[in-house]
mmCIF file of C-alpha atoms in Angstrom:
data_model
loop_
_atom_site.group_PDB
_atom_site.id
_atom_site.type_symbol
_atom_site.label_atom_id
_atom_site.label_comp_id
_atom_site.label_asym_id
_atom_site.label_seq_id
_atom_site.Cartn_x
_atom_site.Cartn_y
_atom_site.Cartn_z
ATOM 1 C CA UNK C 1 61.343 69.124 195.121
ATOM 2 C CA UNK C 2 59.801 67.863 192.190
ATOM 3 C CA UNK C 3 58.827 69.409 188.684
ATOM 4 C CA UNK C 4 56.536 71.633 189.914
ATOM 5 C CA UNK C 5 58.834 74.524 189.988
ATOM 6 C CA UNK C 6 60.641 73.476 186.744
ATOM 7 C CA UNK C 7 57.376 73.145 185.101
ATOM 8 C CA UNK C 8 56.328 76.818 186.025
ATOM 9 C CA UNK C 9 60.077 78.083 185.110
ATOM 10 C CA UNK C 10 59.779 76.419 181.742
ATOM 11 C CA UNK C 11 56.483 77.811 181.059
ATOM 12 C CA UNK C 12 58.012 81.179 181.153
ATOM 13 C CA UNK C 13 60.361 80.549 179.043
ATOM 14 C CA UNK C 14 59.343 80.344 175.398
ATOM 15 C CA UNK C 15 58.007 83.899 173.778
ATOM 16 C CA UNK C 16 54.877 84.964 174.577
ATOM 17 C CA UNK C 17 52.089 85.534 172.074
ATOM 18 C CA UNK C 18 51.683 88.956 170.884
ATOM 19 C CA UNK C 19 48.146 88.604 170.310
ATOM 20 C CA UNK C 20 45.597 89.738 172.975
ATOM 21 C CA UNK C 21 44.687 86.945 174.995
ATOM 22 C CA UNK C 22 40.648 86.777 176.227
ATOM 23 C CA UNK C 23 39.840 85.485 179.819
ATOM 24 C CA UNK C 24 39.467 81.635 180.292
ATOM 25 C CA UNK C 25 36.608 80.419 181.597
ATOM 26 C CA UNK C 26 37.670 78.892 184.896
ATOM 27 C CA UNK C 27 41.725 78.728 184.373
ATOM 28 C CA UNK C 28 44.368 77.923 181.873
ATOM 29 C CA UNK C 29 46.364 75.708 183.883
ATOM 30 C CA UNK C 30 46.793 72.339 182.410
ATOM 31 C CA UNK C 31 44.705 69.698 184.408
ATOM 32 C CA UNK C 32 47.374 67.441 184.413
ATOM 33 C CA UNK C 33 49.810 70.385 186.355
ATOM 34 C CA UNK C 34 47.069 71.184 188.517
ATOM 35 C CA UNK C 35 46.593 67.445 189.595
ATOM 36 C CA UNK C 36 50.364 67.266 190.431
ATOM 37 C CA UNK C 37 50.364 70.660 192.544
ATOM 38 C CA UNK C 38 47.738 68.929 194.851
ATOM 39 C CA UNK C 39 50.534 66.648 196.524
ATOM 40 C CA UNK C 40 53.542 68.685 195.471
ATOM 41 C CA UNK C 41 53.448 72.449 196.079
ATOM 42 C CA UNK C 42 55.952 74.507 194.238
ATOM 43 C CA UNK C 43 59.198 75.747 195.941
ATOM 44 C CA UNK C 44 58.955 79.206 195.974
ATOM 45 C CA UNK C 45 63.097 79.336 196.957
ATOM 46 C CA UNK C 46 63.702 76.834 193.892
ATOM 47 C CA UNK C 47 61.721 79.086 191.628
ATOM 48 C CA UNK C 48 63.429 82.271 192.726
ATOM 49 C CA UNK C 49 66.856 80.341 192.383
ATOM 50 C CA UNK C 50 65.565 79.370 188.580
ATOM 51 C CA UNK C 51 64.488 83.029 187.854
ATOM 52 C CA UNK C 52 68.273 84.436 189.008
ATOM 53 C CA UNK C 53 69.907 81.699 186.840
ATOM 54 C CA UNK C 54 67.798 83.056 184.074
ATOM 55 C CA UNK C 55 69.079 86.631 185.117
ATOM 56 C CA UNK C 56 72.582 85.528 185.644
ATOM 57 C CA UNK C 57 75.361 88.382 184.476
ATOM 58 C CA UNK C 58 72.767 91.169 184.930
ATOM 59 C CA UNK C 59 73.197 94.050 187.007
ATOM 60 C CA UNK C 60 72.977 93.780 190.634
ATOM 61 C CA UNK C 61 69.226 93.934 191.977
ATOM 62 C CA UNK C 62 68.623 96.530 194.327
ATOM 63 C CA UNK C 63 69.294 95.440 198.315
ATOM 64 C CA UNK C 64 66.708 96.801 200.511
ATOM 65 C CA UNK C 65 66.209 96.409 204.213
ATOM 66 C CA UNK C 66 63.191 96.073 206.359
ATOM 67 C CA UNK C 67 62.904 98.764 208.910
ATOM 68 C CA UNK C 68 61.298 96.983 212.103
ATOM 69 C CA UNK C 69 58.805 99.627 214.106
ATOM 70 C CA UNK C 70 58.410 99.504 217.714
ATOM 71 C CA UNK C 71 55.476 97.255 219.094
ATOM 72 C CA UNK C 72 52.431 99.436 219.421
ATOM 73 C CA UNK C 73 50.873 96.996 222.090
ATOM 74 C CA UNK C 74 49.037 94.947 220.072
ATOM 75 C CA UNK C 75 48.400 91.171 220.715
ATOM 76 C CA UNK C 76 51.065 88.846 219.543
ATOM 77 C CA UNK C 77 50.176 87.557 216.062
ATOM 78 C CA UNK C 78 52.126 86.497 212.769
ATOM 79 C CA UNK C 79 52.716 89.161 210.480
ATOM 80 C CA UNK C 80 50.540 90.007 207.419
ATOM 81 C CA UNK C 81 53.011 90.807 204.498
ATOM 82 C CA UNK C 82 51.473 93.170 201.991
ATOM 83 C CA UNK C 83 53.268 93.958 198.655
ATOM 84 C CA UNK C 84 52.228 97.081 196.358
ATOM 85 C CA UNK C 85 53.267 97.598 193.159
ATOM 86 C CA UNK C 86 53.040 99.271 189.662
ATOM 87 C CA UNK C 87 54.902 96.846 187.684
ATOM 88 C CA UNK C 88 54.477 98.842 184.465
ATOM 89 C CA UNK C 89 52.205 97.415 181.679
ATOM 90 C CA UNK C 90 54.586 95.693 178.836
ATOM 91 C CA UNK C 91 52.852 97.708 176.155
ATOM 92 C CA UNK C 92 53.461 100.835 177.412
ATOM 93 C CA UNK C 93 56.937 100.376 178.482
ATOM 94 C CA UNK C 94 57.844 99.322 175.032
ATOM 95 C CA UNK C 95 55.552 101.623 173.567
ATOM 96 C CA UNK C 96 53.731 104.865 174.489
ATOM 97 C CA UNK C 97 55.893 105.759 178.147
ATOM 98 C CA UNK C 98 58.898 106.640 176.122
ATOM 99 C CA UNK C 99 61.790 106.089 178.925
ATOM 100 C CA UNK C 100 64.486 107.852 177.021
ATOM 101 C CA UNK C 101 67.157 106.755 179.239
ATOM 102 C CA UNK C 102 66.360 103.019 179.219
ATOM 103 C CA UNK C 103 67.843 100.650 176.555
ATOM 104 C CA UNK C 104 65.320 98.858 174.587
ATOM 105 C CA UNK C 105 66.703 95.378 175.637
ATOM 106 C CA UNK C 106 66.087 96.116 179.606
ATOM 107 C CA UNK C 107 62.176 96.647 178.262
ATOM 108 C CA UNK C 108 61.863 93.331 176.539
ATOM 109 C CA UNK C 109 59.326 90.822 178.229
ATOM 110 C CA UNK C 110 61.910 88.170 177.738
ATOM 111 C CA UNK C 111 63.828 89.493 180.442
ATOM 112 C CA UNK C 112 61.185 91.707 182.626
ATOM 113 C CA UNK C 113 59.396 88.643 183.346
ATOM 114 C CA UNK C 114 62.077 87.305 185.222
ATOM 115 C CA UNK C 115 62.665 90.673 187.334
ATOM 116 C CA UNK C 116 59.053 90.819 187.883
ATOM 117 C CA UNK C 117 58.718 87.244 189.407
ATOM 118 C CA UNK C 118 62.172 87.860 191.370
ATOM 119 C CA UNK C 119 60.860 90.731 193.020
ATOM 120 C CA UNK C 120 57.573 89.091 194.108
ATOM 121 C CA UNK C 121 59.532 85.891 195.059
ATOM 122 C CA UNK C 122 62.132 87.754 197.291
ATOM 123 C CA UNK C 123 59.354 89.196 199.681
ATOM 124 C CA UNK C 124 56.786 86.457 199.463
ATOM 125 C CA UNK C 125 53.842 88.485 200.226
ATOM 126 C CA UNK C 126 50.677 87.122 201.522
ATOM 127 C CA UNK C 127 48.972 89.873 199.739
ATOM 128 C CA UNK C 128 49.986 91.196 196.605
ATOM 129 C CA UNK C 129 48.283 94.079 194.903
ATOM 130 C CA UNK C 130 49.505 95.070 191.374
ATOM 131 C CA UNK C 131 48.931 97.790 188.564
ATOM 132 C CA UNK C 132 49.241 97.801 184.998
ATOM 133 C CA UNK C 133 49.068 94.093 184.450
ATOM 134 C CA UNK C 134 48.768 92.971 181.090
ATOM 135 C CA UNK C 135 50.160 89.663 181.730
ATOM 136 C CA UNK C 136 47.674 88.406 183.737
ATOM 137 C CA UNK C 137 46.245 85.283 182.216
ATOM 138 C CA UNK C 138 49.378 84.041 180.340
ATOM 139 C CA UNK C 139 52.294 84.703 182.873
ATOM 140 C CA UNK C 140 51.375 86.285 186.473
ATOM 141 C CA UNK C 141 48.006 84.177 187.176
ATOM 142 C CA UNK C 142 49.089 80.587 186.253
ATOM 143 C CA UNK C 143 53.111 81.225 187.693
ATOM 144 C CA UNK C 144 51.486 82.505 191.383
ATOM 145 C CA UNK C 145 48.822 79.868 191.352
ATOM 146 C CA UNK C 146 51.318 77.182 190.957
ATOM 147 C CA UNK C 147 52.916 79.184 194.343
ATOM 148 C CA UNK C 148 49.522 79.071 196.224
ATOM 149 C CA UNK C 149 48.174 82.275 195.168
ATOM 150 C CA UNK C 150 44.287 83.122 194.578
ATOM 151 C CA UNK C 151 43.864 86.208 192.364
ATOM 152 C CA UNK C 152 41.547 88.616 190.610
ATOM 153 C CA UNK C 153 42.038 90.613 187.754
ATOM 154 C CA UNK C 154 40.252 93.652 186.404
ATOM 155 C CA UNK C 155 41.393 94.981 183.108
ATOM 156 C CA UNK C 156 40.713 98.952 182.239
ATOM 157 C CA UNK C 157 37.574 99.415 179.677
ATOM 158 C CA UNK C 158 39.414 101.587 177.836
ATOM 159 C CA UNK C 159 42.920 100.304 178.295
ATOM 160 C CA UNK C 160 45.929 102.656 176.486
ATOM 161 C CA UNK C 161 47.783 99.210 176.154
ATOM 162 C CA UNK C 162 45.078 98.312 172.971
ATOM 163 C CA UNK C 163 46.507 101.099 171.202
ATOM 164 C CA UNK C 164 49.946 99.885 171.264
ATOM 165 C CA UNK C 165 51.004 97.570 168.127
ATOM 166 C CA UNK C 166 51.618 93.659 169.190
ATOM 167 C CA UNK C 167 49.658 94.399 172.823
ATOM 168 C CA UNK C 168 49.042 91.325 174.780
ATOM 169 C CA UNK C 169 45.549 92.631 175.946
ATOM 170 C CA UNK C 170 44.518 95.745 178.265
ATOM 171 C CA UNK C 171 46.027 96.380 181.102
ATOM 172 C CA UNK C 172 44.323 96.401 184.790
ATOM 173 C CA UNK C 173 45.024 96.063 188.263
ATOM 174 C CA UNK C 174 45.476 92.347 189.803
ATOM 175 C CA UNK C 175 44.886 91.159 193.621
ATOM 176 C CA UNK C 176 46.409 87.923 195.034
ATOM 177 C CA UNK C 177 46.785 86.231 198.137
ATOM 178 C CA UNK C 178 47.746 83.781 199.915
ATOM 179 C CA UNK C 179 45.075 80.884 200.096
ATOM 180 C CA UNK C 180 47.415 79.098 203.086
ATOM 181 C CA UNK C 181 46.752 82.269 205.187
ATOM 182 C CA UNK C 182 43.601 83.422 204.004
ATOM 183 C CA UNK C 183 40.338 82.140 202.996
ATOM 184 C CA UNK C 184 38.100 84.056 200.409
ATOM 185 C CA UNK C 185 34.846 85.794 201.424
ATOM 186 C CA UNK C 186 33.676 87.997 198.929
ATOM 187 C CA UNK C 187 35.141 90.486 195.926
ATOM 188 C CA UNK C 188 33.838 93.080 193.699
ATOM 189 C CA UNK C 189 35.597 94.312 190.590
ATOM 190 C CA UNK C 190 34.871 98.247 190.176
ATOM 191 C CA UNK C 191 34.720 100.575 187.525
ATOM 192 C CA UNK C 192 35.329 104.017 189.005
ATOM 193 C CA UNK C 193 32.548 106.801 188.635
ATOM 194 C CA UNK C 194 32.712 110.505 188.795
ATOM 195 C CA UNK C 195 29.288 112.178 189.125
ATOM 196 C CA UNK C 196 27.765 108.639 188.299
ATOM 197 C CA UNK C 197 29.749 108.846 184.861
ATOM 198 C CA UNK C 198 32.292 105.480 184.470
ATOM 199 C CA UNK C 199 36.021 106.352 184.002
ATOM 200 C CA UNK C 200 38.485 104.279 182.750
ATOM 201 C CA UNK C 201 40.043 103.730 186.381
ATOM 202 C CA UNK C 202 39.308 100.449 188.097
ATOM 203 C CA UNK C 203 39.453 98.702 191.276
ATOM 204 C CA UNK C 204 39.583 94.957 193.030
ATOM 205 C CA UNK C 205 37.929 95.013 196.478
ATOM 206 C CA UNK C 206 38.391 91.493 198.286
ATOM 207 C CA UNK C 207 37.097 90.313 201.223
ATOM 208 C CA UNK C 208 39.709 87.721 203.341
ATOM 209 C CA UNK C 209 39.318 85.881 206.364
ATOM 210 C CA UNK C 210 43.189 85.100 208.052
ATOM 211 C CA UNK C 211 43.063 81.311 208.864
ATOM 212 C CA UNK C 212 45.049 81.868 211.843
ATOM 213 C CA UNK C 213 43.220 84.751 213.750
ATOM 214 C CA UNK C 214 39.983 84.306 212.530
ATOM 215 C CA UNK C 215 39.943 87.964 211.588
ATOM 216 C CA UNK C 216 38.551 89.525 208.569
ATOM 217 C CA UNK C 217 40.183 92.514 206.297
ATOM 218 C CA UNK C 218 38.963 94.146 203.444
ATOM 219 C CA UNK C 219 41.771 94.666 200.851
ATOM 220 C CA UNK C 220 41.809 96.952 197.589
ATOM 221 C CA UNK C 221 43.789 97.733 194.876
ATOM 222 C CA UNK C 222 43.225 100.593 192.296
ATOM 223 C CA UNK C 223 45.173 102.773 189.706
ATOM 224 C CA UNK C 224 43.819 106.399 189.630
ATOM 225 C CA UNK C 225 44.051 108.803 186.686
ATOM 226 C CA UNK C 226 47.660 110.005 185.671
ATOM 227 C CA UNK C 227 48.818 113.062 184.474
ATOM 228 C CA UNK C 228 48.808 116.757 185.745
ATOM 229 C CA UNK C 229 45.084 118.208 185.352
ATOM 230 C CA UNK C 230 43.458 115.918 186.437
ATOM 231 C CA UNK C 231 43.476 116.093 189.962
ATOM 232 C CA UNK C 232 39.777 116.952 190.549
ATOM 233 C CA UNK C 233 39.130 113.827 188.554
ATOM 234 C CA UNK C 234 41.779 111.512 191.030
ATOM 235 C CA UNK C 235 39.453 113.269 194.056
ATOM 236 C CA UNK C 236 36.197 112.091 192.684
ATOM 237 C CA UNK C 237 37.785 108.772 191.912
ATOM 238 C CA UNK C 238 39.039 108.474 195.421
ATOM 239 C CA UNK C 239 35.763 109.258 196.788
ATOM 240 C CA UNK C 240 33.868 106.542 194.920
ATOM 241 C CA UNK C 241 36.453 103.859 196.110
ATOM 242 C CA UNK C 242 36.292 105.009 199.633
ATOM 243 C CA UNK C 243 31.846 104.970 199.297
ATOM 244 C CA UNK C 244 32.377 101.142 197.794
ATOM 245 C CA UNK C 245 34.768 100.019 200.762
ATOM 246 C CA UNK C 246 32.254 101.531 203.573
ATOM 247 C CA UNK C 247 29.577 99.537 202.015
ATOM 248 C CA UNK C 248 31.447 96.213 201.532
ATOM 249 C CA UNK C 249 32.888 96.597 205.159
ATOM 250 C CA UNK C 250 29.323 97.318 206.558
ATOM 251 C CA UNK C 251 27.777 94.385 204.868
ATOM 252 C CA UNK C 252 30.331 92.016 206.466
ATOM 253 C CA UNK C 253 30.169 93.785 210.006
ATOM 254 C CA UNK C 254 27.104 92.406 210.650
ATOM 255 C CA UNK C 255 25.986 89.327 212.126
ATOM 256 C CA UNK C 256 22.609 87.374 210.605
ATOM 257 C CA UNK C 257 20.269 89.340 212.839
ATOM 258 C CA UNK C 258 21.633 92.966 211.710
ATOM 259 C CA UNK C 259 23.706 93.552 214.543
ATOM 260 C CA UNK C 260 27.445 95.041 214.170
ATOM 261 C CA UNK C 261 29.763 92.675 215.321
ATOM 262 C CA UNK C 262 33.381 94.035 214.422
ATOM 263 C CA UNK C 263 35.259 96.591 212.970
ATOM 264 C CA UNK C 264 36.788 94.993 209.481
ATOM 265 C CA UNK C 265 40.267 96.377 209.084
ATOM 266 C CA UNK C 266 40.975 98.089 205.589
ATOM 267 C CA UNK C 267 44.100 97.762 203.392
ATOM 268 C CA UNK C 268 44.134 100.213 200.336
ATOM 269 C CA UNK C 269 47.132 99.485 198.027
ATOM 270 C CA UNK C 270 47.401 101.728 194.777
ATOM 271 C CA UNK C 271 48.938 103.576 192.346
ATOM 272 C CA UNK C 272 46.993 106.830 193.032
ATOM 273 C CA UNK C 273 49.267 109.274 190.276
ATOM 274 C CA UNK C 274 48.923 111.856 193.239
ATOM 275 C CA UNK C 275 51.899 113.258 195.398
ATOM 276 C CA UNK C 276 50.958 113.925 199.212
ATOM 277 C CA UNK C 277 49.423 117.541 198.589
ATOM 278 C CA UNK C 278 46.706 116.681 196.250
ATOM 279 C CA UNK C 279 43.172 116.619 197.220
ATOM 280 C CA UNK C 280 42.497 112.627 196.654
ATOM 281 C CA UNK C 281 45.546 112.074 199.393
ATOM 282 C CA UNK C 282 43.991 114.370 202.175
ATOM 283 C CA UNK C 283 40.416 112.586 201.373
ATOM 284 C CA UNK C 284 41.830 109.497 202.304
ATOM 285 C CA UNK C 285 43.755 110.945 205.046
ATOM 286 C CA UNK C 286 40.808 112.264 206.589
ATOM 287 C CA UNK C 287 38.463 109.923 205.893
ATOM 288 C CA UNK C 288 36.049 108.648 208.524
ATOM 289 C CA UNK C 289 37.145 104.993 208.188
ATOM 290 C CA UNK C 290 40.423 105.962 209.896
ATOM 291 C CA UNK C 291 43.099 105.382 207.495
ATOM 292 C CA UNK C 292 46.930 106.196 207.717
ATOM 293 C CA UNK C 293 49.496 105.975 205.288
ATOM 294 C CA UNK C 294 52.070 103.161 206.282
ATOM 295 C CA UNK C 295 55.071 104.427 204.553
ATOM 296 C CA UNK C 296 54.860 107.634 206.457
ATOM 297 C CA UNK C 297 56.590 105.071 209.303
ATOM 298 C CA UNK C 298 59.702 105.138 207.448
ATOM 299 C CA UNK C 299 60.419 108.994 208.572
ATOM 300 C CA UNK C 300 62.100 110.295 211.850
ATOM 301 C CA UNK C 301 58.458 111.811 212.756
ATOM 302 C CA UNK C 302 56.325 109.098 211.360
ATOM 303 C CA UNK C 303 54.405 111.908 209.456
ATOM 304 C CA UNK C 304 56.328 112.437 206.132
ATOM 305 C CA UNK C 305 56.205 110.100 203.027
ATOM 306 C CA UNK C 306 59.331 108.685 200.949
ATOM 307 C CA UNK C 307 60.954 111.244 198.886
ATOM 308 C CA UNK C 308 59.842 109.164 195.687
ATOM 309 C CA UNK C 309 58.279 105.878 194.915
ATOM 310 C CA UNK C 310 58.705 106.500 191.048
ATOM 311 C CA UNK C 311 61.644 107.827 189.060
ATOM 312 C CA UNK C 312 61.844 107.946 185.544
ATOM 313 C CA UNK C 313 63.262 110.162 182.618
ATOM 314 C CA UNK C 314 60.486 110.644 179.797
ATOM 315 C CA UNK C 315 61.126 113.108 176.547
ATOM 316 C CA UNK C 316 59.372 115.911 178.805
ATOM 317 C CA UNK C 317 61.996 115.523 181.657
ATOM 318 C CA UNK C 318 62.596 114.057 184.862
ATOM 319 C CA UNK C 319 59.786 112.748 187.494
ATOM 320 C CA UNK C 320 60.840 111.735 190.414
ATOM 321 C CA UNK C 321 57.593 112.089 193.078
ATOM 322 C CA UNK C 322 55.776 109.878 195.390
ATOM 323 C CA UNK C 323 52.323 108.352 193.818
ATOM 324 C CA UNK C 324 52.049 104.750 195.372
ATOM 325 C CA UNK C 325 50.670 103.953 198.989
ATOM 326 C CA UNK C 326 49.529 101.457 201.250
ATOM 327 C CA UNK C 327 46.773 102.872 203.462
ATOM 328 C CA UNK C 328 45.608 100.734 206.497
ATOM 329 C CA UNK C 329 43.094 101.049 209.432
ATOM 330 C CA UNK C 330 45.217 102.859 211.989
ATOM 331 C CA UNK C 331 42.977 101.618 215.020
ATOM 332 C CA UNK C 332 42.545 97.960 214.028
ATOM 333 C CA UNK C 333 46.199 97.167 212.123
ATOM 334 C CA UNK C 334 49.716 97.915 213.263
ATOM 335 C CA UNK C 335 52.744 98.085 211.138
ATOM 336 C CA UNK C 336 55.237 96.082 212.056
ATOM 337 C CA UNK C 337 57.804 96.803 209.510
ATOM 338 C CA UNK C 338 58.379 98.401 206.166
ATOM 339 C CA UNK C 339 60.408 97.830 203.402
ATOM 340 C CA UNK C 340 63.431 101.115 202.570
ATOM 341 C CA UNK C 341 63.687 103.089 199.516
ATOM 342 C CA UNK C 342 66.628 102.081 197.390
ATOM 343 C CA UNK C 343 69.119 105.283 197.291
ATOM 344 C CA UNK C 344 69.743 107.665 194.454
ATOM 345 C CA UNK C 345 73.003 105.763 193.696
ATOM 346 C CA UNK C 346 71.504 102.507 193.459
ATOM 347 C CA UNK C 347 68.858 103.748 191.164
ATOM 348 C CA UNK C 348 71.394 104.991 188.923
ATOM 349 C CA UNK C 349 71.589 108.458 186.865
ATOM 350 C CA UNK C 350 69.782 106.678 184.333
ATOM 351 C CA UNK C 351 66.576 106.229 186.969
ATOM 352 C CA UNK C 352 63.811 103.439 186.219
ATOM 353 C CA UNK C 353 63.173 101.345 184.566
ATOM 354 C CA UNK C 354 66.728 99.826 184.316
ATOM 355 C CA UNK C 355 68.151 96.224 183.680
ATOM 356 C CA UNK C 356 68.280 96.436 187.426
ATOM 357 C CA UNK C 357 64.770 97.033 188.138
ATOM 358 C CA UNK C 358 61.745 96.237 185.781
ATOM 359 C CA UNK C 359 59.263 99.087 186.728
ATOM 360 C CA UNK C 360 59.166 102.726 186.582
ATOM 361 C CA UNK C 361 57.417 102.480 190.156
ATOM 362 C CA UNK C 362 59.197 100.728 193.007
ATOM 363 C CA UNK C 363 57.377 97.867 195.283
ATOM 364 C CA UNK C 364 56.335 98.898 198.549
ATOM 365 C CA UNK C 365 56.174 96.024 201.289
ATOM 366 C CA UNK C 366 54.776 96.160 204.542
ATOM 367 C CA UNK C 367 54.248 93.742 207.350
ATOM 368 C CA UNK C 368 50.897 94.176 209.426
ATOM 369 C CA UNK C 369 49.451 92.795 212.560
ATOM 370 C CA UNK C 370 45.766 92.754 213.865
ATOM 371 C CA UNK C 371 45.539 94.928 217.195
ATOM 372 C CA UNK C 372 43.368 93.416 219.911
ATOM 373 C CA UNK C 373 39.596 93.886 219.621
#
């Protein structure tokens, strides 16, 4: 497989600088490395093996299975795998979040970076939506670029990471896509607003065209306001995101003469910091954009969210809740498979994060296909 994977793996090994890193003008990849990759793409399986080698002796990772769903009559096509994950900002994990049952050694970046990459490489999504990313420029962007992903990153304007000594810069949302599967059409970074007042929450919205089918899809990743008492703000932020999505979809759904040509499917991934009874959830479920939540498909009746997507213990107590979602256009996309949740026994009494898992949020992974037009 050549030196590509080894080179990426080696880039992860040295201690990372604790000083904030400014965004590069174009890319921070070494030109010689970029030239090497043109003829020798990195082998994901080999890089995954090397990550597992670096984690040798650790607690067993969660073994999760996909639930294959009954075909809904859509046209045969290769599935699009989508991963949604709040990976836990390094500065917050070591600083402000206070995971009282998690050993400090399990929160070190020297360990967590391998666990995060291992999770991504295990499922190899075509579209990857991440929140609380504060190691974009020095780790995730260069490594995933070598694996064939293009990406966009939007930092929070007033990231709480900046209040932590030794931080690595602001956290934010990142959207990655496999360039072998998708062609880039358009992208916008949003600072979500309420009553036209900018907030600290952001979103990345990207329009892609599937190379195999020629179909377009609009993908968004966001992270709404946290904490109890801010339900009204989350609802307003969600409404603002829906308005932006409708505008972008309408822009691309018309031909040069202005006639509407097709309905463009939506995929909206995020840590909404909202349980399913909150208003922002109801707004998405009732949106005229025709959205549904993919993880409801795990339930027997197809209408109930999982019991949890995050499970942690802080000084204020234990939190076990569903806050993360993958929304999709139910009339134009079908759900082919959903990755199940680890059991309470797998997670363990000290909950998340842990030596087995690098974040307090679990990854969500779904396979989608386009329905016939």
